[in-house]
XYZ file of C-alpha atoms in Angstrom:
252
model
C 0.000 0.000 0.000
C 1.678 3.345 -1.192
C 1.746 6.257 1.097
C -0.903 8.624 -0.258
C -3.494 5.805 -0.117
C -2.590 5.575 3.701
C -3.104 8.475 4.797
C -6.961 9.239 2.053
C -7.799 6.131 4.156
C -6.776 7.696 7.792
C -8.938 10.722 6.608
C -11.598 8.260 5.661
C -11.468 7.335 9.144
C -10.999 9.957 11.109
C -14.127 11.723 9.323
C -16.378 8.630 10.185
C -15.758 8.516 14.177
C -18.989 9.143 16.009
C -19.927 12.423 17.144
C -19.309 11.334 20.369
C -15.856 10.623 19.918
C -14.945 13.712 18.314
C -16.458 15.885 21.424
C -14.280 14.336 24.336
C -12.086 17.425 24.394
C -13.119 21.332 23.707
C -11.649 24.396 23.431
C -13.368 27.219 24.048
C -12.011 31.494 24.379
C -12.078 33.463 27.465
C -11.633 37.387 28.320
C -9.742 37.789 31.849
C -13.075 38.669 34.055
C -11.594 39.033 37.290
C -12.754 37.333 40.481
C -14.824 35.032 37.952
C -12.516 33.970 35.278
C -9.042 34.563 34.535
C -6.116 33.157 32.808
C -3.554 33.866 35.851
C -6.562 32.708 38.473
C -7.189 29.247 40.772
C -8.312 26.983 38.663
C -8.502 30.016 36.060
C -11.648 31.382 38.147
C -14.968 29.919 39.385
C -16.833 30.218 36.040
C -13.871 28.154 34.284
C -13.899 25.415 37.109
C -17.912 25.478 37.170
C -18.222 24.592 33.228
C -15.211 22.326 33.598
C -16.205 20.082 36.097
C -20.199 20.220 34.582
C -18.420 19.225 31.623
C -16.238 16.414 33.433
C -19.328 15.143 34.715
C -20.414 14.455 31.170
C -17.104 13.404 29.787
C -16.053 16.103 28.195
C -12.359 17.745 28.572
C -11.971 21.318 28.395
C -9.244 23.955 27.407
C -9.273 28.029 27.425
C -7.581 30.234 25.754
C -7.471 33.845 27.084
C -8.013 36.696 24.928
C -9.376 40.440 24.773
C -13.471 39.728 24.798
C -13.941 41.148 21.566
C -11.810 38.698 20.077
C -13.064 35.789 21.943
C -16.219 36.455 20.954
C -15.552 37.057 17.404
C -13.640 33.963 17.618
C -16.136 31.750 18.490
C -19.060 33.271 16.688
C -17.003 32.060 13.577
C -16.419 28.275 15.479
C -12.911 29.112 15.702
C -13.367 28.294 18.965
C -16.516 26.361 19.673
C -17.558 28.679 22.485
C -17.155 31.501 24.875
C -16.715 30.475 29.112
C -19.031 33.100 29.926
C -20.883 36.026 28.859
C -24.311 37.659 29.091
C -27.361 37.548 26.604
C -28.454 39.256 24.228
C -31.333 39.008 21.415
C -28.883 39.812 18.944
C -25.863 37.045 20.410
C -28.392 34.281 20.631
C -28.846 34.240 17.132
C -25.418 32.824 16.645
C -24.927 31.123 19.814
C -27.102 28.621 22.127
C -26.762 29.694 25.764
C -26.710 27.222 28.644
C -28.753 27.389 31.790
C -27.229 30.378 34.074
C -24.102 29.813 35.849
C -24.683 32.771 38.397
C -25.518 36.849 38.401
C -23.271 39.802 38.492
C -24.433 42.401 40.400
C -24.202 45.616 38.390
C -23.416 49.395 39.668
C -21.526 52.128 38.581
C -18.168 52.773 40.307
C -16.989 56.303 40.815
C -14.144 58.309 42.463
C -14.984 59.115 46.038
C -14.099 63.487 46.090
C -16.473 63.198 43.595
C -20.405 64.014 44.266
C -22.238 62.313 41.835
C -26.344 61.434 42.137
C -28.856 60.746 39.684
C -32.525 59.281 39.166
C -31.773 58.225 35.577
C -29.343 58.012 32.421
C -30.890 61.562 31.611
C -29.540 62.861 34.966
C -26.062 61.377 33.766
C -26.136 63.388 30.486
C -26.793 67.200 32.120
C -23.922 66.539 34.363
C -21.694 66.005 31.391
C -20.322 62.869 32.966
C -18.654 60.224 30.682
C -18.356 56.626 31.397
C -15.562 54.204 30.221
C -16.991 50.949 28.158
C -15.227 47.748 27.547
C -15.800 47.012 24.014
C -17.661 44.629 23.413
C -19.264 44.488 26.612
C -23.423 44.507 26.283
C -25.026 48.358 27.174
C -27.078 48.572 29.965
C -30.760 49.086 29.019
C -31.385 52.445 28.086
C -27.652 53.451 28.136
C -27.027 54.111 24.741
C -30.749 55.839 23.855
C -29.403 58.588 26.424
C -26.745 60.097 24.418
C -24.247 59.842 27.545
C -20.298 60.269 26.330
C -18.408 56.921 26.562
C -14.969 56.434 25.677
C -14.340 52.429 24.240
C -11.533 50.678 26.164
C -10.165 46.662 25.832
C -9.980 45.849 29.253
C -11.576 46.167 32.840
C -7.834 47.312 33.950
C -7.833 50.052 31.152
C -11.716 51.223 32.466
C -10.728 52.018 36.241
C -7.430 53.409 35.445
C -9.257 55.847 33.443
C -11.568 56.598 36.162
C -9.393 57.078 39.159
C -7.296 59.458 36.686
C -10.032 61.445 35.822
C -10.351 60.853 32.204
C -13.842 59.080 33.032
C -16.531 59.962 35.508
C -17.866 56.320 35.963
C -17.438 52.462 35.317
C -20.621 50.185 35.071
C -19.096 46.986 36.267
C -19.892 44.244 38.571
C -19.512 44.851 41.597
C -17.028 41.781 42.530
C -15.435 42.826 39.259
C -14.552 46.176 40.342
C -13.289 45.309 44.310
C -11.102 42.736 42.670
C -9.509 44.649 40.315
C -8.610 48.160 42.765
C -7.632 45.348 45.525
C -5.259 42.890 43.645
C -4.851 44.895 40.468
C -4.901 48.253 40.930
C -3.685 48.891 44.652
C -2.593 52.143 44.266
C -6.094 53.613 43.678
C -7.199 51.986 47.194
C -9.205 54.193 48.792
C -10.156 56.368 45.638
C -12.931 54.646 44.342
C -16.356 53.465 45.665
C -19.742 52.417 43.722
C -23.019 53.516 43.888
C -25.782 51.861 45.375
C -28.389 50.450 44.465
C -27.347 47.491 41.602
C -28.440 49.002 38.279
C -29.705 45.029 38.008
C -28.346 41.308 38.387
C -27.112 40.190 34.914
C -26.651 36.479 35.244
C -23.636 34.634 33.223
C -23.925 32.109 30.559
C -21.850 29.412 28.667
C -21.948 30.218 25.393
C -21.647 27.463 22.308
C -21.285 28.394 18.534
C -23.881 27.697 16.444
C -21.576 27.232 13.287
C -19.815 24.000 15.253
C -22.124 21.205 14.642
C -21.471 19.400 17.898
C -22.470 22.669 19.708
C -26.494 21.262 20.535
C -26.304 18.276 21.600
C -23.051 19.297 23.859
C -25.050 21.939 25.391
C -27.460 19.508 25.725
C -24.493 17.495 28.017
C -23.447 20.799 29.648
C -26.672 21.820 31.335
C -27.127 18.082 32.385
C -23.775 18.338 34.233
C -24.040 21.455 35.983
C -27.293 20.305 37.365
C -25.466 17.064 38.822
C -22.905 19.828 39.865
C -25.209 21.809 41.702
C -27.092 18.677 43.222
C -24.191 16.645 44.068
C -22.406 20.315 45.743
C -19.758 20.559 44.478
C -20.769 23.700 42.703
C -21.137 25.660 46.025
C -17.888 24.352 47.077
C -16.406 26.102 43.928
C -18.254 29.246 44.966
C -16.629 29.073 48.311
C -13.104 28.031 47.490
C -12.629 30.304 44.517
C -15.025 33.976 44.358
C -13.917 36.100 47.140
C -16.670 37.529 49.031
C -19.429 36.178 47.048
C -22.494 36.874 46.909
C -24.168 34.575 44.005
C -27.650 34.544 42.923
């Protein structure tokens, strides 16, 4: 048998393993979303470890790779990757993705510096005070944020938004709220004390795994996923990755 007919016939049978065969290991892209997921975190954050293990429980092996969010999600919206870790929905998103049952919420609010007064009763309020906010691109708009006309400047990171803020460039950062402690606490230590947020939560904005809907496998492994983070959740071992790995959590 010559050579080329060796390897047209390893094609042959590579192409004609089961689906199941070809799903036992993923890989999926990430942004760095700090307490939650992260390349440089435990067990690259509670979110990774969550849809690993739900995955585990399924038989499926997982890898991330860690990229600006943009990216990722361009990425995997074109099955270069066959999914994003985490992200929230969107009418628009869901239309190339299928979304898994929620993981957990973020708790949205706006963080500002603290010699600065700021109130408001509404996005309109925001806009006569001339007050700009910084906006991860890519990132979804809070309801109603971008009908108000307020000035945003378009950064690529979390990092890039507070740094802005706490040097005056920006007036506020819509983050969550575990998000933003994390980041002036391990990150950003030098703006300790500079920065608070405003209460209350502009609204809980649960996570999702996200799966392409170019990839073929992508239903019937979501299918698999949200069977495997219910055994998570039932078994506990998904509260025991909320305690071990999200500093002071508060999940819904």
């Amino acid at each position: 048998m010559n050579s080329l007919r060796l390897i047209f016939i390893l094609i042959a049978f590579a192409l004609s393993k089961p689906l199941a065969a070809q799903t036992d290991s993923l890989l999926l892209a990430s942004s760095n979303y700090y307490p939650h997921y992260a390349a440089d975190l435990p067990q690259q954050g509670a979110v990774s470890e969550i849809v690993r293990q739900a995955f585990l429980l399924q038989g499926v092996d997982i890898s991330i790779d860690f990229m600006p969010f943009a990216r990722a999600y361009r990425e995997s919206r074109q099955a270069n990757y066959i999914g994003l870790v985490a992200a929230w929905y969107d009418d628009k998103r869901a239309q190339h993705f299928y979304y898994s049952q929620p993981l957990y919420a973020n708790q949205i609010v706006f963080f500002k510096r603290k010699n600065q007064a700021i109130s408001y009763r509404d996005y309109r309020d925001l806009v006569q005070q001339n007050l700009r906010l910084a906006i991860v691109q890519g990132y979804l708009h809070l309801p109603g944020l971008a009908e108000s006309g307020i000035a945003t400047e378009q950064v690529a990171t979390d990092e890039q938004a507070f740094h802005m803020l706490a040097r005056g460039r920006v007036d506020l950062v819509p983050a969550d709220k575990l998000n933003g402690l994390y980041l002036i606490d391990e990150k950003l230590p030098q703006y300790a004390g500079m920065l608070e947020w405003l209460t209350p939560a502009l609204e809980l904005r649960p996570m999702y795994l996200l799966l392409s809907k170019q990839d073929p496998r992508s239903e019937q492994l979501m299918q698999r996923f949200n069977a495997g983070l219910t055994q998570l959740r039932q078994s506990g071992q998904y509260q025991q990755i909320i305690d071990n790995l999200l500093p002071q959590h508060d999940v819904h």
